[in-house]
Amino acid sequence: MKIFNATMHLPRRIQAICWIQFWAWIGWFPFLFYSPTWVGETYFRYAAPNTIKDSADKLGEIGRIGSLALVIFSVVTFSGSVFLPMVVKSPEDTKRPFTPRPLPILAPFLNAIYKHKPDLLTAWLIGHLVFATAMSLTPFVHSLRFATILIAICGMPWALASWAPFTFIGVEINRAAAPSSPSLLAHNPSSYNRLSTDPIPLSSLAVDIDSPPSSPQILRLHHLDRDLDSPAPTASTGETAGIYLGILNLFTTLPQFVGTFISMIVFAIFEPGPHKELTEQEGELANEAAEKGKGEGINAISVCLFIGALSSLGAAYATRRFKYVR
């Protein structure tokens, strides 16, 4: 019930993040599930020699070829997860928190990179557009190399999709938990603030070893409802964070049902019969069924990926609008 009520009354910026995630995952769901099969089928349709097509283990060949593309995708994703944080500004990074002292040889290069660093929101937007562009080309792919390149390109957008929404939801949770006025700060001496740069006199650190030990104090985090002793108990910061992350997970899961429903319709329209290359039936009837099915014409998985590209364009539009949501 708490999650339902919170979903109906989400802060506007958190709601915007959830809708970005919803539209983005309608595109990512078919990619993550069908991309290896799509690469293997593309190879069998347009590039496989007769020795491979006549193989007794056709499904195994498709799986091995598709898995290789997925391995390359994983390597690109890992590289992006390591290096993208170095070239993308933090959401609240307005100035450098320290004076950098790089090697003199690298200093001009690093300073130029920092000056032209995109913020995380812009990088997320570009990731949506790159993924949408790559998936919109899938119906026109006729070679294994091109198919593998498209899958590999999506590694960077996937690294951003696994990073950006949780970063922004964390920023919004912190903003919601922070006191909004000096009066609240006065009532919350235990709240966390940025450390002062003023020097601390050594006399203030002196401890009287002869005095009896003071009673143990309880360390409390900044929870406005508890520190102000409000009569009505409300959710703490930690509980609220868990609720918001749970709602974000719902907006990640629901698109999978939508994607499954879309894929079911697409496969029913474009692949109603057996696969021409994989059918083991014999006789004219089987050949005719295969010809009416998936032997020629457009690949149904390509259509699913193309629909995902359209959804990613919706996610890119929602990401662009997020900058103006208050």
Coordinates of C-alpha atoms in Angstrom, one line a residue:
M1 CA 0.0 0.0 0.0
K2 CA 2.9 2.4 0.8
I3 CA 4.4 1.8 -2.7
F4 CA 1.0 2.3 -4.4
N5 CA 0.4 5.6 -2.5
A6 CA 4.0 6.8 -3.2
T7 CA 3.6 5.9 -6.9
M8 CA 0.5 8.1 -7.1
H9 CA 2.2 11.0 -5.4
L10 CA 5.7 10.9 -6.7
P11 CA 7.8 14.1 -6.8
R12 CA 7.8 15.5 -10.3
R13 CA 11.5 14.9 -11.0
I14 CA 11.4 11.3 -9.6
Q15 CA 8.3 10.7 -11.7
A16 CA 10.2 12.0 -14.8
I17 CA 13.1 9.6 -14.1
C18 CA 10.7 6.6 -13.8
W19 CA 9.0 7.5 -17.2
I20 CA 12.4 7.8 -18.9
Q21 CA 13.2 4.3 -17.5
F22 CA 9.9 3.0 -18.7
W23 CA 10.3 4.1 -22.3
A24 CA 14.0 3.1 -22.4
W25 CA 13.3 -0.4 -21.2
I26 CA 10.7 -1.1 -23.9
G27 CA 13.7 -0.8 -26.2
W28 CA 16.2 -2.6 -24.1
F29 CA 14.1 -5.7 -23.3
P30 CA 14.0 -7.1 -26.9
F31 CA 17.7 -6.2 -27.4
L32 CA 18.9 -8.1 -24.3
F33 CA 16.8 -11.2 -25.0
Y34 CA 16.9 -11.5 -28.8
S35 CA 20.1 -9.8 -30.0
P36 CA 22.2 -13.0 -30.0
T37 CA 19.5 -14.9 -31.9
W38 CA 19.2 -12.0 -34.4
V39 CA 22.9 -12.0 -35.1
G40 CA 22.9 -15.7 -35.7
E41 CA 19.9 -15.6 -37.9
T42 CA 21.3 -12.7 -39.9
Y43 CA 24.4 -14.8 -40.5
F44 CA 22.4 -17.8 -41.6
R45 CA 20.2 -15.8 -43.9
Y46 CA 22.8 -13.8 -45.8
A47 CA 26.4 -14.9 -45.1
A48 CA 26.5 -18.6 -44.1
P49 CA 28.2 -21.0 -46.5
N50 CA 26.4 -24.1 -47.6
T51 CA 28.6 -26.2 -45.3
I52 CA 27.2 -24.3 -42.3
K53 CA 23.6 -24.3 -43.6
D54 CA 23.8 -28.1 -44.0
S55 CA 25.2 -28.6 -40.5
A56 CA 23.3 -31.0 -38.2
D57 CA 23.6 -28.5 -35.3
K58 CA 22.2 -25.3 -36.9
L59 CA 20.8 -24.0 -33.6
G60 CA 24.1 -24.5 -32.0
E61 CA 25.9 -22.5 -34.8
I62 CA 23.4 -19.7 -34.4
G63 CA 24.0 -19.7 -30.6
R64 CA 27.7 -19.6 -30.9
I65 CA 27.8 -16.8 -33.4
G66 CA 25.3 -14.7 -31.4
S67 CA 27.2 -15.3 -28.2
L68 CA 30.4 -14.0 -29.7
A69 CA 28.6 -10.7 -30.5
L70 CA 27.3 -10.6 -27.0
V71 CA 30.8 -11.1 -25.6
I72 CA 32.0 -8.1 -27.6
F73 CA 29.0 -6.1 -26.3
S74 CA 30.0 -7.0 -22.8
V75 CA 33.6 -5.9 -23.3
V76 CA 32.4 -2.5 -24.6
T77 CA 30.0 -2.2 -21.7
F78 CA 32.7 -2.9 -19.2
S79 CA 35.0 -0.4 -20.8
G80 CA 32.3 2.2 -20.7
S81 CA 31.5 1.5 -17.1
V82 CA 35.2 2.1 -16.2
F83 CA 36.0 5.1 -18.4
L84 CA 32.7 7.0 -18.8
P85 CA 32.8 8.3 -15.2
M86 CA 36.1 9.9 -16.0
V87 CA 34.8 11.9 -19.0
V88 CA 31.3 12.7 -17.7
K89 CA 30.5 15.4 -15.1
S90 CA 28.6 14.5 -12.0
P91 CA 25.1 15.9 -11.8
E92 CA 26.1 18.4 -9.1
D93 CA 29.7 19.0 -10.2
T94 CA 29.7 22.8 -10.8
K95 CA 33.4 23.3 -10.0
R96 CA 36.4 21.1 -9.2
P97 CA 36.5 20.2 -5.5
F98 CA 40.3 20.1 -5.6
T99 CA 43.3 21.5 -7.6
P100 CA 44.4 18.8 -10.0
R101 CA 48.1 18.2 -10.4
P102 CA 48.4 15.9 -13.4
L103 CA 51.7 15.0 -15.1
P104 CA 52.9 17.9 -17.2
I105 CA 52.8 15.8 -20.3
L106 CA 49.1 15.0 -19.7
A107 CA 48.0 18.3 -18.3
P108 CA 46.9 20.0 -21.6
F109 CA 45.0 16.9 -22.7
L110 CA 43.2 16.4 -19.3
N111 CA 42.3 20.1 -19.0
A112 CA 40.8 20.1 -22.5
I113 CA 38.8 17.0 -21.6
Y114 CA 37.5 18.6 -18.4
K115 CA 36.5 21.8 -20.2
H116 CA 34.4 19.9 -22.7
K117 CA 33.0 17.2 -20.4
P118 CA 29.3 16.6 -20.9
D119 CA 27.1 16.3 -17.9
L120 CA 25.5 13.0 -17.1
L121 CA 22.1 14.1 -18.4
T122 CA 23.5 15.0 -21.8
A123 CA 25.4 11.7 -21.9
W124 CA 22.3 9.8 -21.1
L125 CA 20.4 11.6 -23.8
I126 CA 23.1 10.8 -26.3
G127 CA 23.0 7.2 -25.2
H128 CA 19.3 6.9 -26.0
L129 CA 19.9 8.4 -29.5
V130 CA 22.9 6.1 -30.2
F131 CA 20.9 3.1 -29.2
A132 CA 17.8 4.2 -31.2
T133 CA 20.0 4.8 -34.3
A134 CA 21.7 1.4 -34.1
M135 CA 18.4 -0.5 -33.6
S136 CA 16.6 1.5 -36.4
L137 CA 19.2 0.0 -38.8
T138 CA 18.6 -3.7 -37.9
P139 CA 16.0 -4.4 -40.6
F140 CA 18.6 -3.4 -43.2
V141 CA 21.5 -5.5 -42.0
H142 CA 22.6 -8.2 -44.4
S143 CA 26.1 -9.1 -43.0
L144 CA 27.4 -10.7 -39.9
R145 CA 30.1 -7.9 -39.4
F146 CA 27.5 -5.1 -39.6
A147 CA 25.2 -6.9 -37.2
T148 CA 28.1 -7.5 -34.7
I149 CA 29.1 -3.8 -35.0
L150 CA 25.6 -2.6 -34.1
I151 CA 25.5 -4.9 -31.1
A152 CA 28.9 -3.7 -29.9
I153 CA 27.9 0.0 -30.4
C154 CA 25.1 -0.5 -27.9
G155 CA 27.6 -1.3 -25.1
M156 CA 28.1 2.4 -24.3
P157 CA 24.4 3.2 -24.1
W158 CA 23.9 0.2 -21.9
A159 CA 26.6 1.4 -19.5
L160 CA 24.8 4.7 -19.3
A161 CA 21.4 3.1 -18.9
S162 CA 22.8 1.0 -16.0
W163 CA 24.3 4.1 -14.3
A164 CA 22.3 7.3 -15.0
P165 CA 18.8 6.5 -13.6
F166 CA 20.1 5.4 -10.2
T167 CA 22.4 8.4 -10.0
F168 CA 19.6 10.8 -10.6
I169 CA 17.2 9.0 -8.3
G170 CA 19.9 9.2 -5.6
V171 CA 20.3 12.9 -6.1
E172 CA 16.6 13.5 -5.9
I173 CA 16.3 11.4 -2.7
N174 CA 19.1 13.5 -1.1
R175 CA 17.4 16.7 -2.1
A176 CA 14.1 15.5 -0.6
A177 CA 15.9 14.6 2.6
A178 CA 17.8 17.8 3.0
P179 CA 16.3 20.6 5.2
S180 CA 14.8 23.3 3.2
S181 CA 15.0 26.2 5.6
P182 CA 17.3 27.6 8.4
S183 CA 14.6 26.9 11.0
L184 CA 14.7 23.2 10.2
L185 CA 18.5 23.2 10.5
A186 CA 18.1 24.9 13.9
H187 CA 15.9 22.0 15.1
N188 CA 18.2 19.4 13.6
P189 CA 21.7 19.6 15.1
S190 CA 22.4 16.1 14.0
S191 CA 22.0 16.7 10.3
Y192 CA 25.0 16.5 8.0
N193 CA 26.5 19.6 6.6
R194 CA 29.6 20.4 4.5
L195 CA 32.7 20.5 6.6
S196 CA 33.9 24.0 7.4
T197 CA 37.3 25.2 6.2
D198 CA 37.9 27.4 9.3
P199 CA 40.8 26.2 11.6
I200 CA 39.8 24.5 14.8
P201 CA 41.6 25.7 17.9
L202 CA 43.6 23.1 19.7
S203 CA 42.1 24.1 23.0
S204 CA 38.7 22.9 21.9
L205 CA 40.1 19.4 21.4
A206 CA 41.5 19.2 24.9
V207 CA 40.0 16.4 27.0
D208 CA 40.0 16.3 30.8
I209 CA 41.1 12.8 31.7
D210 CA 40.1 13.2 35.3
S211 CA 36.4 14.0 34.5
P212 CA 34.0 11.0 34.5
P213 CA 33.1 9.7 31.1
S214 CA 30.0 11.1 29.6
S215 CA 27.0 9.0 28.9
P216 CA 27.0 7.3 25.5
Q217 CA 25.4 9.3 22.7
I218 CA 23.4 7.8 19.9
L219 CA 24.4 8.7 16.4
R220 CA 21.3 9.6 14.4
L221 CA 21.0 10.3 10.7
H222 CA 19.1 13.3 9.4
H223 CA 15.4 12.4 9.6
L224 CA 13.3 15.4 9.9
D225 CA 10.2 13.6 11.3
R226 CA 12.1 12.1 14.2
D227 CA 14.3 15.0 15.1
L228 CA 11.4 17.5 15.2
D229 CA 9.4 15.1 17.3
S230 CA 6.4 15.3 15.0
P231 CA 3.3 13.7 16.4
A232 CA 2.5 11.7 13.3
P233 CA 5.1 9.1 12.3
T234 CA 6.3 9.3 8.7
A235 CA 8.7 7.4 6.6
S236 CA 12.4 7.9 7.4
T237 CA 14.9 8.9 4.8
G238 CA 16.1 5.3 4.4
E239 CA 12.6 3.9 4.1
T240 CA 11.7 6.6 1.6
A241 CA 14.8 5.8 -0.5
G242 CA 13.8 2.1 -0.5
I243 CA 10.3 3.0 -1.7
Y244 CA 11.5 5.2 -4.5
L245 CA 14.0 2.6 -5.7
G246 CA 11.3 0.0 -5.6
I247 CA 9.1 2.2 -7.8
L248 CA 12.0 2.6 -10.2
N249 CA 12.3 -1.1 -10.3
L250 CA 8.6 -1.4 -11.2
F251 CA 9.1 1.0 -14.1
T252 CA 11.9 -1.2 -15.2
T253 CA 9.8 -4.4 -14.9
L254 CA 6.6 -3.3 -16.5
P255 CA 8.2 -2.6 -19.9
Q256 CA 9.2 -6.2 -20.1
F257 CA 5.5 -7.2 -20.2
V258 CA 4.9 -4.6 -22.8
G259 CA 7.9 -5.8 -24.8
T260 CA 6.7 -9.4 -24.6
F261 CA 3.2 -8.5 -25.8
I262 CA 4.7 -6.5 -28.7
S263 CA 7.0 -9.4 -29.6
M264 CA 4.2 -11.9 -29.5
I265 CA 2.2 -9.9 -32.0
V266 CA 5.3 -9.3 -34.3
F267 CA 6.2 -13.0 -34.3
A268 CA 2.6 -14.0 -35.0
I269 CA 2.5 -11.7 -38.1
F270 CA 6.0 -12.2 -39.6
E271 CA 6.8 -15.7 -38.5
P272 CA 3.7 -17.8 -38.5
G273 CA 5.3 -20.9 -40.0
P274 CA 8.5 -23.0 -39.3
H275 CA 11.9 -21.6 -40.0
K276 CA 13.1 -22.5 -43.5
E277 CA 16.7 -23.1 -42.5
L278 CA 15.9 -25.0 -39.3
T279 CA 12.9 -27.2 -40.2
E280 CA 13.6 -30.9 -40.2
Q281 CA 10.3 -31.8 -41.8
E282 CA 10.4 -33.3 -45.3
G283 CA 8.0 -33.1 -48.3
E284 CA 6.4 -30.4 -50.3
L285 CA 4.1 -29.3 -47.5
A286 CA 6.9 -28.5 -45.1
N287 CA 8.8 -26.6 -47.8
E288 CA 5.7 -24.5 -48.6
A289 CA 5.1 -23.8 -44.9
A290 CA 8.7 -22.8 -44.5
E291 CA 8.5 -20.5 -47.5
K292 CA 5.4 -18.8 -46.1
G293 CA 7.2 -18.5 -42.7
K294 CA 10.6 -17.1 -42.1
G295 CA 12.5 -18.3 -45.0
E296 CA 12.5 -15.0 -46.9
G297 CA 11.3 -11.5 -46.1
I298 CA 11.9 -9.3 -43.1
N299 CA 13.3 -10.8 -39.9
A300 CA 10.7 -10.5 -37.1
I301 CA 13.4 -9.9 -34.5
S302 CA 14.6 -6.9 -36.5
V303 CA 11.0 -5.5 -36.3
C304 CA 11.0 -5.9 -32.5
L305 CA 14.4 -4.1 -32.3
F306 CA 13.1 -1.4 -34.6
I307 CA 10.0 -0.8 -32.4
G308 CA 12.4 -0.6 -29.5
A309 CA 14.3 2.1 -31.3
L310 CA 11.1 4.2 -31.6
S311 CA 10.6 3.7 -27.8
S312 CA 14.1 4.9 -27.2
L313 CA 13.4 8.1 -29.1
G314 CA 10.6 8.6 -26.6
A315 CA 13.0 8.1 -23.8
A316 CA 15.4 10.6 -25.4
Y317 CA 12.6 13.2 -25.5
A318 CA 11.7 12.5 -21.9
T319 CA 15.3 12.9 -20.9
R320 CA 15.6 16.2 -22.7
R321 CA 12.5 17.5 -20.8
F322 CA 13.9 16.3 -17.5
K323 CA 16.2 19.3 -17.4
Y324 CA 13.3 21.6 -17.2
V325 CA 11.2 19.7 -14.6
R326 CA 11.1 21.3 -11.2

